[in-house]
Tab-separated table of C-alpha atoms in Angstrom:
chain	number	residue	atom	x	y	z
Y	1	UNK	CA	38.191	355.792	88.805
Y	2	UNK	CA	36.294	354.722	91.912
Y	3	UNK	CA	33.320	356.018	92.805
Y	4	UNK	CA	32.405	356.940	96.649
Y	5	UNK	CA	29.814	355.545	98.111
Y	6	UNK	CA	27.479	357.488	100.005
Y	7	UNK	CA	26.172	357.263	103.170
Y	8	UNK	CA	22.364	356.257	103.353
Y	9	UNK	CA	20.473	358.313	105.508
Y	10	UNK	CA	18.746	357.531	108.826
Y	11	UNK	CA	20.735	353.923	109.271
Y	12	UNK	CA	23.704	354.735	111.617
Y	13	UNK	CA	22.988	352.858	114.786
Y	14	UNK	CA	25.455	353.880	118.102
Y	15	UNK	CA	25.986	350.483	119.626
Y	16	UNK	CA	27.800	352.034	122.490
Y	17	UNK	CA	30.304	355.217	123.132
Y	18	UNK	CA	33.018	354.129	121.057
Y	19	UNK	CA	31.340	351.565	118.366
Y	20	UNK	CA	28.968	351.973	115.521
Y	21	UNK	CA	27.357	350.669	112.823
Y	22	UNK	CA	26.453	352.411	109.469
Y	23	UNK	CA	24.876	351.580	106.210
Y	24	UNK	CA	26.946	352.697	103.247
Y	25	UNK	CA	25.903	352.333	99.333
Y	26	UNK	CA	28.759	350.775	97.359
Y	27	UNK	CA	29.219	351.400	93.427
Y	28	UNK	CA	26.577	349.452	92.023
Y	29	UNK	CA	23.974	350.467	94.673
Y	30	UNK	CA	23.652	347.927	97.608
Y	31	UNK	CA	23.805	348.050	100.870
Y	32	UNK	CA	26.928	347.166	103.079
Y	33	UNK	CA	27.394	347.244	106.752
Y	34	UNK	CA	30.239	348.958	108.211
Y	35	UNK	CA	31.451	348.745	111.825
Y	36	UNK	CA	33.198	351.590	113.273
Y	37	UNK	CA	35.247	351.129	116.516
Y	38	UNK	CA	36.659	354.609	117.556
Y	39	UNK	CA	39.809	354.838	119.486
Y	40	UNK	CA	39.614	357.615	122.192
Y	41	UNK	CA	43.396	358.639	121.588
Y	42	UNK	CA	43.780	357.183	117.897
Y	43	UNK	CA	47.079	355.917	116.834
Y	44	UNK	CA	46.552	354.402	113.552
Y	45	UNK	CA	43.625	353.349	111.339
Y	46	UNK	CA	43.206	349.098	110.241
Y	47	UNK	CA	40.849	347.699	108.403
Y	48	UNK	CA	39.630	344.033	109.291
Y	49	UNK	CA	37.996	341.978	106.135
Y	50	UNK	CA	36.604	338.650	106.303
Y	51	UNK	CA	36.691	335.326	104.247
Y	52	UNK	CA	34.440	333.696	101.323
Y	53	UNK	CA	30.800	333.020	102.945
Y	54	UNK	CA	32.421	335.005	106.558
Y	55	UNK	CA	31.254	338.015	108.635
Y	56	UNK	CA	32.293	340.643	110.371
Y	57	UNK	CA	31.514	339.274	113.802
Y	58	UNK	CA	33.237	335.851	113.525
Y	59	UNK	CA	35.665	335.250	116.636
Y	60	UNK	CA	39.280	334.987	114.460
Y	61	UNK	CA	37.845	338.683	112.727
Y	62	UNK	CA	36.773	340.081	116.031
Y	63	UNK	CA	40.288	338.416	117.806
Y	64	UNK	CA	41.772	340.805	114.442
Y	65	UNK	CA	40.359	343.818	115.744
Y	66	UNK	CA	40.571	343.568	119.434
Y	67	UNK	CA	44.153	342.945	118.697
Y	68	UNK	CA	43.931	346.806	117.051
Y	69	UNK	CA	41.746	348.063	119.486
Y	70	UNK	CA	44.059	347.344	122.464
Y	71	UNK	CA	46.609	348.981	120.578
Y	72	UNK	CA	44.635	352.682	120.255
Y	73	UNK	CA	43.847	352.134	116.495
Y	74	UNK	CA	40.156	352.723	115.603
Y	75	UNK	CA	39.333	349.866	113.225
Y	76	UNK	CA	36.881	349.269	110.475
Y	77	UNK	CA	34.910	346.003	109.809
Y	78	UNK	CA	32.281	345.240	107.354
Y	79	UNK	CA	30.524	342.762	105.688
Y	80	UNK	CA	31.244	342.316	101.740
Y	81	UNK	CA	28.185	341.777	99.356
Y	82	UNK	CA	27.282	338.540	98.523
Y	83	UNK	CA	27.990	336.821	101.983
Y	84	UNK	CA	26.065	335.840	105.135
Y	85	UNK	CA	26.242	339.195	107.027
Y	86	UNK	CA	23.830	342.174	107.220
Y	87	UNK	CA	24.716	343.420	103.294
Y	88	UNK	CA	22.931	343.151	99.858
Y	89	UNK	CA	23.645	340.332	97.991
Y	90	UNK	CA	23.755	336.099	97.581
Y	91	UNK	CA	26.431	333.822	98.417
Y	92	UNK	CA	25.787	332.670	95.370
Y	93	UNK	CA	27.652	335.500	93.793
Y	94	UNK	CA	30.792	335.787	95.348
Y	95	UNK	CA	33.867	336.753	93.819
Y	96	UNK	CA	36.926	338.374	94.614
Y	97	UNK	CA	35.918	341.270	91.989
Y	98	UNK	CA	33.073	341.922	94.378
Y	99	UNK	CA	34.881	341.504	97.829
Y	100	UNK	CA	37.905	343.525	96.388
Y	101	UNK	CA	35.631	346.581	95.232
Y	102	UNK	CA	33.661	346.880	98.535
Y	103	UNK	CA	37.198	347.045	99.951
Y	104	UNK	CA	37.973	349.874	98.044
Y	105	UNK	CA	34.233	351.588	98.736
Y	106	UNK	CA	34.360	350.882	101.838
Y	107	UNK	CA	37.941	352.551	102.009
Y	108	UNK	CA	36.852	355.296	99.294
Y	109	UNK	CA	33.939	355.953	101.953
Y	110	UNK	CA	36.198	356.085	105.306
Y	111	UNK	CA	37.826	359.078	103.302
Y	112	UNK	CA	35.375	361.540	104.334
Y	113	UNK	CA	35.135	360.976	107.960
Y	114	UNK	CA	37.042	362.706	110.695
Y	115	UNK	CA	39.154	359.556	111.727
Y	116	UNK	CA	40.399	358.374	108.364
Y	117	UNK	CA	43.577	358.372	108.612
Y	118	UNK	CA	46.884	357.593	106.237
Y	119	UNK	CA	48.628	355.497	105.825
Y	120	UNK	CA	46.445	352.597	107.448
Y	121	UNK	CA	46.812	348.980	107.833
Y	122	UNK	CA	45.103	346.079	106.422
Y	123	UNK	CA	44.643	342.809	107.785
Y	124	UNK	CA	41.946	340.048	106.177
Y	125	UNK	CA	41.550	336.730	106.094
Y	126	UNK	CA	41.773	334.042	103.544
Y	127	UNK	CA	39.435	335.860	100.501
Y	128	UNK	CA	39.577	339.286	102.316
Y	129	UNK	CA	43.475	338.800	102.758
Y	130	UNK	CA	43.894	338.446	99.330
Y	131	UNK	CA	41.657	341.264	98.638
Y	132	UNK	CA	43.628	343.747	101.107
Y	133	UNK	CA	47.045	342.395	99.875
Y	134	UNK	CA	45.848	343.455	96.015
Y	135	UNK	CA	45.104	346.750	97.340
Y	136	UNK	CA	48.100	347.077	98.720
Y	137	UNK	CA	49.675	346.673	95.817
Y	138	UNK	CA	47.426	349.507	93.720
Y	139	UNK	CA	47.826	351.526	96.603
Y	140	UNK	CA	51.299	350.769	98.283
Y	141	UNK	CA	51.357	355.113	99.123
Y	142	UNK	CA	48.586	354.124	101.699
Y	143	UNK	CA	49.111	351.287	103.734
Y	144	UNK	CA	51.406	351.165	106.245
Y	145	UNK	CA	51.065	347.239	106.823
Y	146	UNK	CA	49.454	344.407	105.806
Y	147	UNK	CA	48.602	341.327	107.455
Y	148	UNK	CA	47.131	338.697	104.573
Y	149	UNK	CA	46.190	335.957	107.541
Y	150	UNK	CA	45.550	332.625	105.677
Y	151	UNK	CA	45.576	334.381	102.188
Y	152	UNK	CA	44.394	332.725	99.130
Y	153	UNK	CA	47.998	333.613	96.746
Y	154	UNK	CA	46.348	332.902	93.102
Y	155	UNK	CA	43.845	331.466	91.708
Y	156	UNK	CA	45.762	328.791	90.230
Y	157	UNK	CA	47.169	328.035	93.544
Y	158	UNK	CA	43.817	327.551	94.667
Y	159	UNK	CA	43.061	324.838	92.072
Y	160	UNK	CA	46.094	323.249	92.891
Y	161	UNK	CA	44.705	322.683	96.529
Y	162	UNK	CA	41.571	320.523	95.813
Y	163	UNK	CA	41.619	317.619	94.159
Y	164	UNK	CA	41.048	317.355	90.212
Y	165	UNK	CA	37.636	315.125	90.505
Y	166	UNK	CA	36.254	318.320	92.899
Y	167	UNK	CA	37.209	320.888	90.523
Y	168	UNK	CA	36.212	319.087	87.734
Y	169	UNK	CA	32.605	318.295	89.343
Y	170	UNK	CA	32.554	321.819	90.704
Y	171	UNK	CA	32.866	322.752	87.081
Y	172	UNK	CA	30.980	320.363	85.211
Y	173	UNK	CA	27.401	321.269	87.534
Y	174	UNK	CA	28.368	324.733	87.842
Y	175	UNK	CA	27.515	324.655	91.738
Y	176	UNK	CA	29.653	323.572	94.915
Y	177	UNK	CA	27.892	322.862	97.993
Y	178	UNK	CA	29.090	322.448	101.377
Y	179	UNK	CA	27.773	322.591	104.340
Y	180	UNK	CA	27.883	325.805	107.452
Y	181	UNK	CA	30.893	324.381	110.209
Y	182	UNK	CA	28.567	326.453	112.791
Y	183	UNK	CA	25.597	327.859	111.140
Y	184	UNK	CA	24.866	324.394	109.362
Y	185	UNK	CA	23.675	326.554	106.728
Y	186	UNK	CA	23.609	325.055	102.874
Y	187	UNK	CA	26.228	327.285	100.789
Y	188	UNK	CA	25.925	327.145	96.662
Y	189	UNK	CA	28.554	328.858	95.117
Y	190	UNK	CA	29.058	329.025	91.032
Y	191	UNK	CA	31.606	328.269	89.325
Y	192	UNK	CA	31.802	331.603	88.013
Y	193	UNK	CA	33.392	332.366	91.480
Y	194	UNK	CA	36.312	330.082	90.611
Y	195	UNK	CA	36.653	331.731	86.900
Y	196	UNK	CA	37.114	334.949	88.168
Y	197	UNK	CA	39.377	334.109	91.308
Y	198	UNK	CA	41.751	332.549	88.039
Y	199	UNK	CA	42.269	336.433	87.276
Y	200	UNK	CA	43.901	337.097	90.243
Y	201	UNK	CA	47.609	336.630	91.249
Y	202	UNK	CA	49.773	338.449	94.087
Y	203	UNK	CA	52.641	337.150	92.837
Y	204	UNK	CA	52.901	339.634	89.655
Y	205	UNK	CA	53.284	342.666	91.947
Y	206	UNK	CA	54.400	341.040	95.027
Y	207	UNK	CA	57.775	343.960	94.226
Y	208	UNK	CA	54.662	346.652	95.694
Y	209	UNK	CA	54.702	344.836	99.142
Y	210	UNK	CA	57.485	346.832	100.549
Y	211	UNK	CA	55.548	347.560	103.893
Y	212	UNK	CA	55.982	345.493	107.091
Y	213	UNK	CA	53.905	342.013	106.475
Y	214	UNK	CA	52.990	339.404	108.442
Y	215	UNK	CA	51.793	336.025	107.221
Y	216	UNK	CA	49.990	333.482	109.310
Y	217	UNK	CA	48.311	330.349	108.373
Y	218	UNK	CA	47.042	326.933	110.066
Y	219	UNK	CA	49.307	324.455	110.543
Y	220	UNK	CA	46.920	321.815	108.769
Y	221	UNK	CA	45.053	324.155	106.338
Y	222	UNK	CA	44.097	322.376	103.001
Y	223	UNK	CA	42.509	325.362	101.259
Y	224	UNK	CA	45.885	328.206	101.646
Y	225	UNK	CA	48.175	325.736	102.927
Y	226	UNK	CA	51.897	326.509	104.530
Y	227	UNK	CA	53.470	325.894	100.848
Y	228	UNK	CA	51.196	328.469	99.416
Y	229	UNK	CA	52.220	331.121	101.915
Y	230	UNK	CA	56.095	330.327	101.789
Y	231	UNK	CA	55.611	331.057	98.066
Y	232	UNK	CA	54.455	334.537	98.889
Y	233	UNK	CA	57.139	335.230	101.522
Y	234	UNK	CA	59.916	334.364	100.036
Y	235	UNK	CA	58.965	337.025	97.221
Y	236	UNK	CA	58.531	339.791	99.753
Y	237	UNK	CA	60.777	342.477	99.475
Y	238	UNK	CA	60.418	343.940	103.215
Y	239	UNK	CA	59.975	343.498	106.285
Y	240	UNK	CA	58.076	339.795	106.181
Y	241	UNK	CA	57.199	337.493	109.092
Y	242	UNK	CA	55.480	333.881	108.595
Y	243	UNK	CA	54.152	332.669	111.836
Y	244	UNK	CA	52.229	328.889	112.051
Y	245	UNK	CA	49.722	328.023	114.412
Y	246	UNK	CA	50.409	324.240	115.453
Y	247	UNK	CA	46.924	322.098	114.754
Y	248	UNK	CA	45.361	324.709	113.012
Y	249	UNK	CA	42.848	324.606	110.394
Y	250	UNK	CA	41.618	327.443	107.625
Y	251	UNK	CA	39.596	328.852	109.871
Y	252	UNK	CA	40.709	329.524	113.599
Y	253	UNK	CA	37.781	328.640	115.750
Y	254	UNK	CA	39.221	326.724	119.001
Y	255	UNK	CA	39.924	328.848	121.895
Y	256	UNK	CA	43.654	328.295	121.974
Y	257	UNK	CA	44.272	329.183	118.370
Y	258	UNK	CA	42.444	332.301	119.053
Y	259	UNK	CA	44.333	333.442	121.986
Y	260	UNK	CA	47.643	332.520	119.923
Y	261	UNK	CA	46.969	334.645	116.772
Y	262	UNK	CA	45.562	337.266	119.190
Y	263	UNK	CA	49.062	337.182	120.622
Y	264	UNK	CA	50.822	337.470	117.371
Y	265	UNK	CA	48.784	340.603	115.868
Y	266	UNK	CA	49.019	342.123	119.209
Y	267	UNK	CA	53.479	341.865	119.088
Y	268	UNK	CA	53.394	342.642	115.623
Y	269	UNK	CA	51.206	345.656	115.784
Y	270	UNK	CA	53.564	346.841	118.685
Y	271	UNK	CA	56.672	346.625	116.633
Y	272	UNK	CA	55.581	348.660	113.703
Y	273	UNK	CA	56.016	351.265	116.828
């Protein structure tokens, strides 16, 4: 059973009439950071979830949720535990256990306030997209859609998409290390990270996916590559859309890309009417 997080007193900050941020405790007692963006005549409810090592405020997130915004849903964004954003944690200790249970807190907590709303839609990326596709599939009853944008499919899958001599290294040490794209920041992730993403499959339950979904991946992404998502949509049992941004990477940085998967979310939210 999942506990509910509580709110910690005295750290909700009103960033301006419609958006704010809030402090929540998640089950084992650290801190995460929630954004709230209200909608003044609420449609719908979405949460937005983030990558390995990401944060709520990266561009391709925030290009997520304006996408909702525009379209009168109030949306949720927050940063998981062991990431670079404002919550508890290290890097270090990332897993998809940890991102997927702040999901659920974080969903568990958005219970008790006056805009949660059923059934919602969830749309991460890469890590968080297979995080919010897994809880769509414990939870079909409440979520209306699901966008898994660049989703990491398995664990094994994952494997598959470096090379042996990397994995093996990555294994041997116990650390990978690469290297910030923007922040230029040093990032040392276990191994145990990769041992516990080797738990996790969509494939299994993909039969639970019978909302509207819509994949969307780089055109040159190495890490969840266009094989890796044709996998997953050719298993869906509804409504399913694959879209491909030409030139893309993993992670959609360059202006164009943004505008284009802006456009995308934006006619797919519209056509779940």
């Amino acid at each position: 059973m999942t506990s509910k997080p509580m709110v910690l007193p005295c750290v909700a900050s009103r960033i301006n009439e419609n958006m704010e941020k809030i402090f929540i405790k998640n089950r084992h007692n650290q801190n995460v950071s929630v954004l709230i963006e209200k909608a003044d005549n609420q449609k719908g409810l979405a949460f937005v979830m983030h990558g390995l090592g990401g944060f709520k405020e990266q561009p391709h997130i925030e290009n997520f949720a304006k996408a909702f915004r525009d379209n009168n849903y109030t949306v949720i964004r927050f940063d998981t535990t062991n990431t670079f954003g404002e919550s508890d944690g290290n890097y270090s200790d990332a897993t998809v256990t940890n991102y997927y249970e702040d999901l659920e807190d974080v969903i568990s907590w958005s219970q008790t306030q006056a805009f949660y709303q059923e059934p919602f839609i969830l749309c991460g990326h890469s890590l968080g997209a297979i995080c919010s596709a897994l809880y769509a599939e414990n939870y079909p009853e409440k979520v209306r859609a699901l966008a898994p944008i660049s989703t990491v499919v398995s664990g094994q899958l994952s494997i598959e998409a470096h090379t042996r001599e990397k994995m093996s290294d990555w294994e041997k040490t116990g650390w990978r290390t690469t290297i910030g794209y923007s922040s230029g920041i040093t990032k040392r992730l276990k191994w145990a990270h990769m041992a516990d993403r080797l738990k996790y499959d969509l494939l299994p339950k993909v039969n639970f996916l019978t909302m509207p979904v819509l994949l969307l991946v780089g055109e040159v992404d190495t890490s969840t590559p266009l094989s890796h998502q044709k996998i997953l949509f050719d298993k869906l049992p509804g409504k399913r859309e694959l879209q491909v941004i030409k030139n893309a990477p993993h992670t959609f940085r360059d202006e164009e890309h943004l505008r284009e998967i802006y456009q995308i979310m934006d006619k797919w939210i519209k056509s779940l009417g």
